[in-house]
Short mmCIF file of C-alpha atoms (C1' of nucleotides) in Angstrom, two decimals:
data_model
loop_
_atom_site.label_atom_id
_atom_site.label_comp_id
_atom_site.label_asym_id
_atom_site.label_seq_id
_atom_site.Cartn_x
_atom_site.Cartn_y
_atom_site.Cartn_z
CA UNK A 301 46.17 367.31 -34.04
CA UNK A 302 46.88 365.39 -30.71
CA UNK A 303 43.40 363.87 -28.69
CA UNK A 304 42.83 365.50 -25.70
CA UNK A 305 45.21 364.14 -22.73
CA UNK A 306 43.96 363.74 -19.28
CA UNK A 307 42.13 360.73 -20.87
CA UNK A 308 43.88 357.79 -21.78
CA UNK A 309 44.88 357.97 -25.61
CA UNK A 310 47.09 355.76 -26.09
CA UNK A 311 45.08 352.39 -25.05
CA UNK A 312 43.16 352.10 -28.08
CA UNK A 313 46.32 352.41 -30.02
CA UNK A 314 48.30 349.74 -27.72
CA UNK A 315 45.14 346.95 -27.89
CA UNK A 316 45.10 347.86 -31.59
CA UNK A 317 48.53 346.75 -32.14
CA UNK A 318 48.95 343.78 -29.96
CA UNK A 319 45.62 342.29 -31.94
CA UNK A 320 47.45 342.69 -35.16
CA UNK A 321 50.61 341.11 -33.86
CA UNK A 322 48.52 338.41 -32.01
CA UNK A 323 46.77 337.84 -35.81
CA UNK A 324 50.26 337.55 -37.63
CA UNK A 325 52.83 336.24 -35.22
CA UNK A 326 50.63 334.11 -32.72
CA UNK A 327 49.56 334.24 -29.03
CA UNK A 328 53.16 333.55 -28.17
CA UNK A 329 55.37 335.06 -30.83
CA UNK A 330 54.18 338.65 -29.26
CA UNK A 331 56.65 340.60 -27.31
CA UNK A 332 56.29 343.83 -25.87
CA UNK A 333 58.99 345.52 -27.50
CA UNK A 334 57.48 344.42 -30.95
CA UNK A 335 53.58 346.07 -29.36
CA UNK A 336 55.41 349.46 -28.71
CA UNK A 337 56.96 349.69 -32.18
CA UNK A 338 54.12 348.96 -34.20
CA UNK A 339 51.99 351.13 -31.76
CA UNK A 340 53.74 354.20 -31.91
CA UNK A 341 53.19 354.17 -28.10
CA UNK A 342 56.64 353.77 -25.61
CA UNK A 343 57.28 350.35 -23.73
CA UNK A 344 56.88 352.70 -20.29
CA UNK A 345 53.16 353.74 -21.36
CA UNK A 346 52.18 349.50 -22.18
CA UNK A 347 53.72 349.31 -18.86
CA UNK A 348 51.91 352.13 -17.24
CA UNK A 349 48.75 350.30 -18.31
CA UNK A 350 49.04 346.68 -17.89
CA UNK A 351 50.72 345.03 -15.33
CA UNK A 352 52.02 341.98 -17.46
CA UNK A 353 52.49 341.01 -21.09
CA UNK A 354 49.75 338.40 -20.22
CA UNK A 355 47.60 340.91 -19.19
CA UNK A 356 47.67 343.06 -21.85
CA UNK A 357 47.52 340.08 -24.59
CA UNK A 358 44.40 338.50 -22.79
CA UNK A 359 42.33 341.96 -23.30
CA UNK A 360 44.03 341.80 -26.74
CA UNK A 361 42.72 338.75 -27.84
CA UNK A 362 39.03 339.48 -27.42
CA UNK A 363 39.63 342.16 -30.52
CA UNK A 364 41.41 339.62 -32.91
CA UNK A 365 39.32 335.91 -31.67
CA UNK A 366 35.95 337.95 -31.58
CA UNK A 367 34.16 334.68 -30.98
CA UNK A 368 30.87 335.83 -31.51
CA UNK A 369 28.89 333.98 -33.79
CA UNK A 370 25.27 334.80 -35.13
CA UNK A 371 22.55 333.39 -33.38
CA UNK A 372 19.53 332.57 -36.03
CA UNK A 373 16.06 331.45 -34.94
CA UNK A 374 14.60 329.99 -37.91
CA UNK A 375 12.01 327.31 -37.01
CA UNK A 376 14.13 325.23 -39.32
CA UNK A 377 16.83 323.39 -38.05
CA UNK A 378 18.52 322.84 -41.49
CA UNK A 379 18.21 326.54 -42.20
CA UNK A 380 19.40 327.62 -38.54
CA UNK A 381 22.67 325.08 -38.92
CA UNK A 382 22.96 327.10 -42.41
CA UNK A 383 23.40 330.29 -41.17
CA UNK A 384 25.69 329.63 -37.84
CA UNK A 385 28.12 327.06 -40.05
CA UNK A 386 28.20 329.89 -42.51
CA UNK A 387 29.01 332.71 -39.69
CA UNK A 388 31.87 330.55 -38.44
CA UNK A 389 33.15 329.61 -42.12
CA UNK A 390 34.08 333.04 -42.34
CA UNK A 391 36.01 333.42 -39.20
CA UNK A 392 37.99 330.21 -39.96
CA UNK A 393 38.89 331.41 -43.81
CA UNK A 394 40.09 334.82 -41.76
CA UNK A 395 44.14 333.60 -41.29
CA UNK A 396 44.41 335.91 -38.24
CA UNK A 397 41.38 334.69 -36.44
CA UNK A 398 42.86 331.28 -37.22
CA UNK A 399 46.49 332.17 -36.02
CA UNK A 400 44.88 333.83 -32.53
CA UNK A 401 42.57 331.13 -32.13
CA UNK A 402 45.04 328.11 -32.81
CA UNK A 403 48.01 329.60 -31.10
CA UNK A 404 45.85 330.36 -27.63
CA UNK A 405 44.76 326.84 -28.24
CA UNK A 406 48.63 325.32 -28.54
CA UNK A 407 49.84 327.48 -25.72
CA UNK A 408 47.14 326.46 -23.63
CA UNK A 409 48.09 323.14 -22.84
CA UNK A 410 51.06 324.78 -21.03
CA UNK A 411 49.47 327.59 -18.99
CA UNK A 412 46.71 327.54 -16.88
CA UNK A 413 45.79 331.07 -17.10
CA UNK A 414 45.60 330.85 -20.87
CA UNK A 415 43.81 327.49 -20.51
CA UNK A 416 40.91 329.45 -19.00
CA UNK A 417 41.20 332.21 -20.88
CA UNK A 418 40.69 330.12 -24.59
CA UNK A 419 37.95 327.89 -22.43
CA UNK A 420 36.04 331.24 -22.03
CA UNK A 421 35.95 331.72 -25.46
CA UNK A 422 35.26 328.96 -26.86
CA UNK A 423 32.36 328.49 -24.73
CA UNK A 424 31.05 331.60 -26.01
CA UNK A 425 31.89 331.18 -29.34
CA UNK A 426 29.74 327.60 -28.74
CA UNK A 427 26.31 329.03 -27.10
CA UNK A 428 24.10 329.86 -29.93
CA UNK A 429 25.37 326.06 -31.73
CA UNK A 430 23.88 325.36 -28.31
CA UNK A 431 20.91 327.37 -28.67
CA UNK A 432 19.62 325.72 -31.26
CA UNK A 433 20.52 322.46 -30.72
CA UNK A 434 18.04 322.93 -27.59
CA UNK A 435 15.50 324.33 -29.27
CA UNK A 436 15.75 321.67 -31.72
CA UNK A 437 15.00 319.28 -29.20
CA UNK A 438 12.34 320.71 -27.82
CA UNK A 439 10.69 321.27 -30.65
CA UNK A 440 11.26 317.29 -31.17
CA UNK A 441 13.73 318.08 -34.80
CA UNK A 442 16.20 316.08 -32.07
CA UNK A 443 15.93 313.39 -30.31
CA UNK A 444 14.84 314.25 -26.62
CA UNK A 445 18.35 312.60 -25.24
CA UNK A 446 20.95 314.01 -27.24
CA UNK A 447 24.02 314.81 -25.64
CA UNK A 448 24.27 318.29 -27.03
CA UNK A 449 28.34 319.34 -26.30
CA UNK A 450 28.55 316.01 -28.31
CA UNK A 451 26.94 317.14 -30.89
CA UNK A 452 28.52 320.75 -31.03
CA UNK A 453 31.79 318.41 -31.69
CA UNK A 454 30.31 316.52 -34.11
CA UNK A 455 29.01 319.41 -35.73
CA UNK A 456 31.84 322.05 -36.25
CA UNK A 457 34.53 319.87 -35.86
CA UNK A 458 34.82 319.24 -39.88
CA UNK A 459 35.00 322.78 -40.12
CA UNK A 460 37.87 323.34 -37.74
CA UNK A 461 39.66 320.87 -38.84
CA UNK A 462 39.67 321.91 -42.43
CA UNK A 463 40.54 324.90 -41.50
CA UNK A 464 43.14 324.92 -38.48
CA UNK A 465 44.22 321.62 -38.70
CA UNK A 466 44.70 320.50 -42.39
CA UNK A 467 45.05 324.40 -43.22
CA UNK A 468 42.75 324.32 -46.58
CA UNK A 469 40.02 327.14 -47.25
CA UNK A 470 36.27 325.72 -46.14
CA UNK A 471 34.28 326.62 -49.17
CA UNK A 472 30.60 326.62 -49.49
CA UNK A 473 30.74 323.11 -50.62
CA UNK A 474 32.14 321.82 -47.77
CA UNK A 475 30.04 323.33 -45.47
CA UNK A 476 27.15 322.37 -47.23
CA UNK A 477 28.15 318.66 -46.71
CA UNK A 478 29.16 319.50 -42.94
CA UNK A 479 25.36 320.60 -42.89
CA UNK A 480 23.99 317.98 -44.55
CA UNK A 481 26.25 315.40 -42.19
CA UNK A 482 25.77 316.97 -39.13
CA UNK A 483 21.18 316.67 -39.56
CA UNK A 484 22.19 313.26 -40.91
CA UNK A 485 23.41 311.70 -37.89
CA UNK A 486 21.98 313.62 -35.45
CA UNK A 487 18.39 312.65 -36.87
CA UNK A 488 17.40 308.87 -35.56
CA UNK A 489 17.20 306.56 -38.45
CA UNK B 332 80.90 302.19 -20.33
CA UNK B 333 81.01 304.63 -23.03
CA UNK B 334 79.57 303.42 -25.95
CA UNK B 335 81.93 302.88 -29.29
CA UNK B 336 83.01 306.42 -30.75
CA UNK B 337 83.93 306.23 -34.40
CA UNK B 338 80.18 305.97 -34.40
CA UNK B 339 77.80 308.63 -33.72
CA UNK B 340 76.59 308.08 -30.58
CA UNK B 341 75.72 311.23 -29.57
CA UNK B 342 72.58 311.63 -32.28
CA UNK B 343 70.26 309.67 -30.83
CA UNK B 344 70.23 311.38 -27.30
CA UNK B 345 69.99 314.69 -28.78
CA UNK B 346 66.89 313.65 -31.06
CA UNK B 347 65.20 312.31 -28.15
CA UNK B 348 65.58 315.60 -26.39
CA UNK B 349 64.56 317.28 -28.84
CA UNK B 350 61.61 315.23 -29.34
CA UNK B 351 60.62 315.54 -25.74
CA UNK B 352 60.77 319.21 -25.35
CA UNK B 353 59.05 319.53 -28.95
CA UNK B 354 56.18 317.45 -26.71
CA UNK B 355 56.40 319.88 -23.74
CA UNK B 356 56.86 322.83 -25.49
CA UNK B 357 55.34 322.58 -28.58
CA UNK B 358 57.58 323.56 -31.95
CA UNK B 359 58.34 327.01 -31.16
CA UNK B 360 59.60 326.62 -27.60
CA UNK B 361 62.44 324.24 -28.25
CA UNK B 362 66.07 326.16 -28.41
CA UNK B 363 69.33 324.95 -29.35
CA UNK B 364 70.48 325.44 -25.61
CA UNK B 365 67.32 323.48 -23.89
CA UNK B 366 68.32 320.34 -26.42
CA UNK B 367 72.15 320.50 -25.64
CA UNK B 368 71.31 321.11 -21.53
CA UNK B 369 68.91 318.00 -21.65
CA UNK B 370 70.93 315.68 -24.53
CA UNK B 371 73.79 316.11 -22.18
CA UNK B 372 75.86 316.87 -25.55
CA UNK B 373 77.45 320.26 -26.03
CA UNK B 374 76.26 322.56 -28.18
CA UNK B 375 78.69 322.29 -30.61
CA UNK B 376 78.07 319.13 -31.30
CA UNK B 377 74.73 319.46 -31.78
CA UNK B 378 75.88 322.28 -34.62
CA UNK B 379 78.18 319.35 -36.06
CA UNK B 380 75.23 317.52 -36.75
CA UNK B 381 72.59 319.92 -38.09
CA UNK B 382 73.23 322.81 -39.33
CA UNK B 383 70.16 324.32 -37.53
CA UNK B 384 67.68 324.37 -35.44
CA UNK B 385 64.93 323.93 -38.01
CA UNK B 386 66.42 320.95 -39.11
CA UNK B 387 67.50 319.22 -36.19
CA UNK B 388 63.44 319.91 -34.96
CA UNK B 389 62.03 318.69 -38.85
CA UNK B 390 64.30 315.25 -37.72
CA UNK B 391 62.96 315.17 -34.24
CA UNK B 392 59.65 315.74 -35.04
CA UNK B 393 58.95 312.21 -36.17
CA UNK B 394 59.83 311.12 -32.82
CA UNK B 395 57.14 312.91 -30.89
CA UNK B 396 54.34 313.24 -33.98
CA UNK B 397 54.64 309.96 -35.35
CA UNK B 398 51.61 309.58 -37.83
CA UNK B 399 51.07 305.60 -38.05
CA UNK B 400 47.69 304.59 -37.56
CA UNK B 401 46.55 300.86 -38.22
CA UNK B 402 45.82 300.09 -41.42
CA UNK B 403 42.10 297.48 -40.73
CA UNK B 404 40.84 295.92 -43.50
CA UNK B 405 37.97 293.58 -42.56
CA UNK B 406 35.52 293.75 -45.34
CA UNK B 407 33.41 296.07 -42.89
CA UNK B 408 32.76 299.50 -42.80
CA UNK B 409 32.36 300.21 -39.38
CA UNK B 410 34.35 297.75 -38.21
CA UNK B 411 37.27 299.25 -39.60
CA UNK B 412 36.27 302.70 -38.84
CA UNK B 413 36.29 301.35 -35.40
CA UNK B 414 40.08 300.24 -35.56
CA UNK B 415 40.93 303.72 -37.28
CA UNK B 416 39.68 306.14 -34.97
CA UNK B 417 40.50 303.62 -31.56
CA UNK B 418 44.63 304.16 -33.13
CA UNK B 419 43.83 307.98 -33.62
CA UNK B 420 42.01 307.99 -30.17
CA UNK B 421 45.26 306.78 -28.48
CA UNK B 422 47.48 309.47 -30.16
CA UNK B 423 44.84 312.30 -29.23
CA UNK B 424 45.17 311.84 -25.84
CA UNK B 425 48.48 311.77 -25.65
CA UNK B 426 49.30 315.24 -24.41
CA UNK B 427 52.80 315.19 -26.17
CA UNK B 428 51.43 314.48 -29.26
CA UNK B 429 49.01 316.99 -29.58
CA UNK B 430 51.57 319.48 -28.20
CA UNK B 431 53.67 318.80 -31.33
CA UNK B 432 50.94 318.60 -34.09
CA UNK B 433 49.48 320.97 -32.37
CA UNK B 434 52.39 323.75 -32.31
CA UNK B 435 53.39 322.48 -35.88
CA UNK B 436 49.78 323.29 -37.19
CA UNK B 437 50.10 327.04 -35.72
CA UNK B 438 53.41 327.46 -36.48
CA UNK B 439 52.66 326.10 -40.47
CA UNK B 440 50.93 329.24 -40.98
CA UNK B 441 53.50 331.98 -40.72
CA UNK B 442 56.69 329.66 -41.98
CA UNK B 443 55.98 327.63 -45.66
CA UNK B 444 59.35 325.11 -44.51
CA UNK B 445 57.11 324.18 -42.20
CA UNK B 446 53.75 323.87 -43.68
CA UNK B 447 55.48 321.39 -45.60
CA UNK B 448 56.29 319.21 -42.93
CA UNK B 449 52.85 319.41 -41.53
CA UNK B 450 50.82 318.67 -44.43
CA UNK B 451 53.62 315.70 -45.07
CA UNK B 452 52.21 314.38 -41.38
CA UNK B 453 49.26 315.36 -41.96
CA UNK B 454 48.94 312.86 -45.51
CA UNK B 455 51.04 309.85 -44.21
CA UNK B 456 48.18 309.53 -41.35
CA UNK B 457 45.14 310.23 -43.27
CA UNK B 458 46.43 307.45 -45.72
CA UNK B 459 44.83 304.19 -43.75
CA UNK B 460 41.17 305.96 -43.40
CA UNK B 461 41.54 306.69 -47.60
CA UNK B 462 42.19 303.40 -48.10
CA UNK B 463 39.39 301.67 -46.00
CA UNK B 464 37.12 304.29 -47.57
CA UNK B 465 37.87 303.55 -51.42
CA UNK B 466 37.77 300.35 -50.37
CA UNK B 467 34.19 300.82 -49.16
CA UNK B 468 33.41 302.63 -52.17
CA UNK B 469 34.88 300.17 -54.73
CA UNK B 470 32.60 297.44 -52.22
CA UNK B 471 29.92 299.01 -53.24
CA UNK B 472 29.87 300.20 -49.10
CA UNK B 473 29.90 303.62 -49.90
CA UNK B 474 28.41 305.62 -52.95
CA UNK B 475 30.55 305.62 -55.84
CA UNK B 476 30.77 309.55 -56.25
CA UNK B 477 32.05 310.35 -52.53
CA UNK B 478 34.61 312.79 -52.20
CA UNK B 479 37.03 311.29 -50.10
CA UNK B 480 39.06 314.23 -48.68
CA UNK B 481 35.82 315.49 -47.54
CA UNK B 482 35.07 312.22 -45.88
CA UNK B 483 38.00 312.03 -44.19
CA UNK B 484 37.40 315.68 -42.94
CA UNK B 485 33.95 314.76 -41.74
CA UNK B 486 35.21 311.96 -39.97
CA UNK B 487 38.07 312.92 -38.17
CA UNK B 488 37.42 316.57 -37.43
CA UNK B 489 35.22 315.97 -34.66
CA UNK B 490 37.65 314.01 -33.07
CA UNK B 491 40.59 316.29 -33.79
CA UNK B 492 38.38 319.31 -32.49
CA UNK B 493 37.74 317.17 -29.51
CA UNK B 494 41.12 317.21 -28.56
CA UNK B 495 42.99 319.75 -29.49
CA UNK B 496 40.83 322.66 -30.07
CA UNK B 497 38.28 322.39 -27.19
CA UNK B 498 40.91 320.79 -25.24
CA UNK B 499 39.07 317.92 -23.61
CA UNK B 500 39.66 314.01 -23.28
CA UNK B 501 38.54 311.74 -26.51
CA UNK B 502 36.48 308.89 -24.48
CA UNK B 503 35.15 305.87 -26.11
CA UNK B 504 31.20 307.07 -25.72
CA UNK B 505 32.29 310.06 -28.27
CA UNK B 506 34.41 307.71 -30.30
CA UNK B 507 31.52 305.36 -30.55
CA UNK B 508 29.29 308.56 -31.56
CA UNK B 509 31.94 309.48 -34.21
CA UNK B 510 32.27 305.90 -36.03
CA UNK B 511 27.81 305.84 -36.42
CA UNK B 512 28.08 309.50 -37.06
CA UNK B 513 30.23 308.82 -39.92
CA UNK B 514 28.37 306.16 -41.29
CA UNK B 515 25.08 308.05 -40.89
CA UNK B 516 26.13 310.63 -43.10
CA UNK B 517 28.10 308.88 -45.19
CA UNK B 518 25.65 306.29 -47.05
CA UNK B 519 22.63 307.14 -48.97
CA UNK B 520 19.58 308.13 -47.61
"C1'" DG C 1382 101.57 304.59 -29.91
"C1'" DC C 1383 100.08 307.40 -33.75
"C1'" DG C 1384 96.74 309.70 -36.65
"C1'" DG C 1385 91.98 310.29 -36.92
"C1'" DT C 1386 87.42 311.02 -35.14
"C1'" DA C 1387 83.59 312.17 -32.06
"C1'" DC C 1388 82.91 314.63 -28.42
"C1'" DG C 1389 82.52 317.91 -23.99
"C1'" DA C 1390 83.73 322.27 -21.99
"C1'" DT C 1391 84.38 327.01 -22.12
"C1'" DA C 1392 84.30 331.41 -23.92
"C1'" DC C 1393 83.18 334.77 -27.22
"C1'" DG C 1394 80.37 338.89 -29.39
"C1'" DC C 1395 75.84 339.82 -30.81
"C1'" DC C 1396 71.11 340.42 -30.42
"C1'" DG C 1397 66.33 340.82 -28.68
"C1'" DC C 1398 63.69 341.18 -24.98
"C1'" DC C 1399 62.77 342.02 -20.10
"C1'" DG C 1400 61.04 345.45 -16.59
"C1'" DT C 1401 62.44 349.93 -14.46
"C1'" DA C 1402 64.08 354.76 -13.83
"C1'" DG C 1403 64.56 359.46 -14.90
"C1'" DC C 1404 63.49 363.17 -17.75
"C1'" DG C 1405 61.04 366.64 -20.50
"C1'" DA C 1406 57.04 367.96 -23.53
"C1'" DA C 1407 52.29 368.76 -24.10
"C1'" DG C 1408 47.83 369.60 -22.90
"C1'" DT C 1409 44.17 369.84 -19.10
"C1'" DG C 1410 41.25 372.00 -15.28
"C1'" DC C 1411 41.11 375.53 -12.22
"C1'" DG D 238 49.91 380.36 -15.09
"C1'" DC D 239 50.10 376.61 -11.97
"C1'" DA D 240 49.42 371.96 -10.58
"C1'" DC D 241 48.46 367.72 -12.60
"C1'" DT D 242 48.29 363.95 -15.79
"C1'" DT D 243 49.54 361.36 -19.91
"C1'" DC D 244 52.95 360.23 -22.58
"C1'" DG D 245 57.40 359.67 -25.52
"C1'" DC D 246 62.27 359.21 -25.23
"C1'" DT D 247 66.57 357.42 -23.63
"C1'" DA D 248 69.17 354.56 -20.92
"C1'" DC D 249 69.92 350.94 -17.76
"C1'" DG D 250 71.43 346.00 -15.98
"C1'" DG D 251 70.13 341.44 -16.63
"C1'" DC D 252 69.02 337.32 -19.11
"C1'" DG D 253 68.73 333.81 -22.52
"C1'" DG D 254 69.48 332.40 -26.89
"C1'" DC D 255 72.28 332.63 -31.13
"C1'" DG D 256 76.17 330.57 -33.90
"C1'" DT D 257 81.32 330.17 -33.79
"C1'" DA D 258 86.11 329.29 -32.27
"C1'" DT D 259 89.27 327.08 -29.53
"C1'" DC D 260 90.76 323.82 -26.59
"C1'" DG D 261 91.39 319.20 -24.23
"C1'" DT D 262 90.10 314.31 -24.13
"C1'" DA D 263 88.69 309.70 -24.93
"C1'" DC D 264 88.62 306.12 -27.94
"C1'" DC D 265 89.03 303.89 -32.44
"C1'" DG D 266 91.82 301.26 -36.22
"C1'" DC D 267 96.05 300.20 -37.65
#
DNA sequence: GCGGTACGATACGCCGCCGTAGCGAAGTGC
DNA sequence: GCACTTCGCTACGGCGGCGTATCGTACCGC
């Protein structure tokens, strides 16, 4: 019944169960005591693996704040802004993604480590927004100047807001209008 | 030197450090103990007051998070707009007050006491940008069928995500964006 | 100066979590 | 079947926070 030892089995178990807590209690509201219950695995083994509870909640993280977002390549702007806004819709109506997210971000501001840690992802969780934006410009949809990490901010930040700040479900109609908005003023004239 | 007992003079140095340590940090990192070491008051009298911690924090929270925000009305748009998000502007880059609605906002989702708190904040300060904007509307400024809560999402989300999701300083080149942003894709055409 | 009140100080038992140590069980390769 | 590794279990001392109980004290109005 038991994996085969001599390779590590009880990792996948640990990261398992310090993504769930990290979902449901928030990036600081995880203890190690609480990982090795819900794991099944002892407090020695989390210790045997990770040197720190920071250590172990960073690799964590990456399981429940997947930031990854999908990149389209449309030829339409409208249609590209569609598909991304929709891709990250669904991550912010996902309460866990939310709770990891917006905790990391909250904790942040008080840890430098963690600071870099939730600027890593949110940098990747930005680069296809980016993508297109460029390509946009280039292919003269945008304005040749635009200051694109302005725009990125213009662009999402309805959505995160709705969802992480005010705390109300983004439905399709709202990030239709975010869609609509964000070509709106982007677009000169 | 003592101030006049008979009154409660105790009260206010205990909300203040409460409110200050809700600003360093955040909601979920104030205790009892922290408030009474930096009050100066015992922590019994602090239990004399309140009869816990949640409450004594729902109190002190108004210190720190304090949702006020001017209240323009000019007879223009922008102009007010302008005013609006220059009040919010100050408060978003105030590290203590993110720290608190920041905290609060995490914290809302895993404790319903305190989501409604948060959306309480949350509707006292959207209540000036309503008001200029069905003013606007009823000026004929704005088209008559605009969903307002949407609006106000539109408008201030890229600000909020500005500075407390992403994490960087609101300056006034990205305020400035945000008010013709806002106007862009809020009237016609 | 006598009750009454607001308060500070100290101490209590309880709990959850910290990080570590020591042990035995189970399965591996050789 | 022996050496080795992974792992679970139990127990440890320490810490910080919880909420309460018990004092002593300073100051008020009367």
């Amino acid at each position: 019944m038991r994996a085969d030892p001599r390779v590590i089995r009880s990792k996948a178990s640990i990261i398992e169960a310090c993504a769930a807590l990290i979902a449901e209690e928030g990036f600081s509201g995880v203890s190690i005591e609480a990982v090795a219950n819900r794991s099944g695995a002892a407090k020695t083994t989390i210790y045997r693996h990770w040197p720190s509870r920071e250590a172990l909640l960073a690799e964590a993280f990456g399981v429940c704040a997947d930031a990854a977002l999908p990149s389209p390549d449309t030829g339409s702007l409208r249609e590209d802004l569609r598909v991304i806004l929709g891709g990250l819709t669904l991550k912010l109506n996902d309460a866990g993604w939310c709770s990891a997210i917006g905790s990391l971000a909250d904790a942040a501001g008080r840890d430098a480590e963690l600071e870099r840690l939730h600027q890593a992802t949110l940098s990747e969780g930005r680069r296809p927004l980016t993508a297109i934006l460029h390509r946009a410009v280039a292919r003269g949809d945008l304005p040749a100047g635009l200051d694109v990490e302005d725009a990125v901010a213009l662009i999402v930040g309805p959505l995160f807001y709705r969802a992480m700040i005010a705390r109300q479900p983004v439905d399709e109609g709202f990030v239709a209008r975010a869609v609509d908005a964000a070509l709106a003023e982007l677009r000169p004239g």
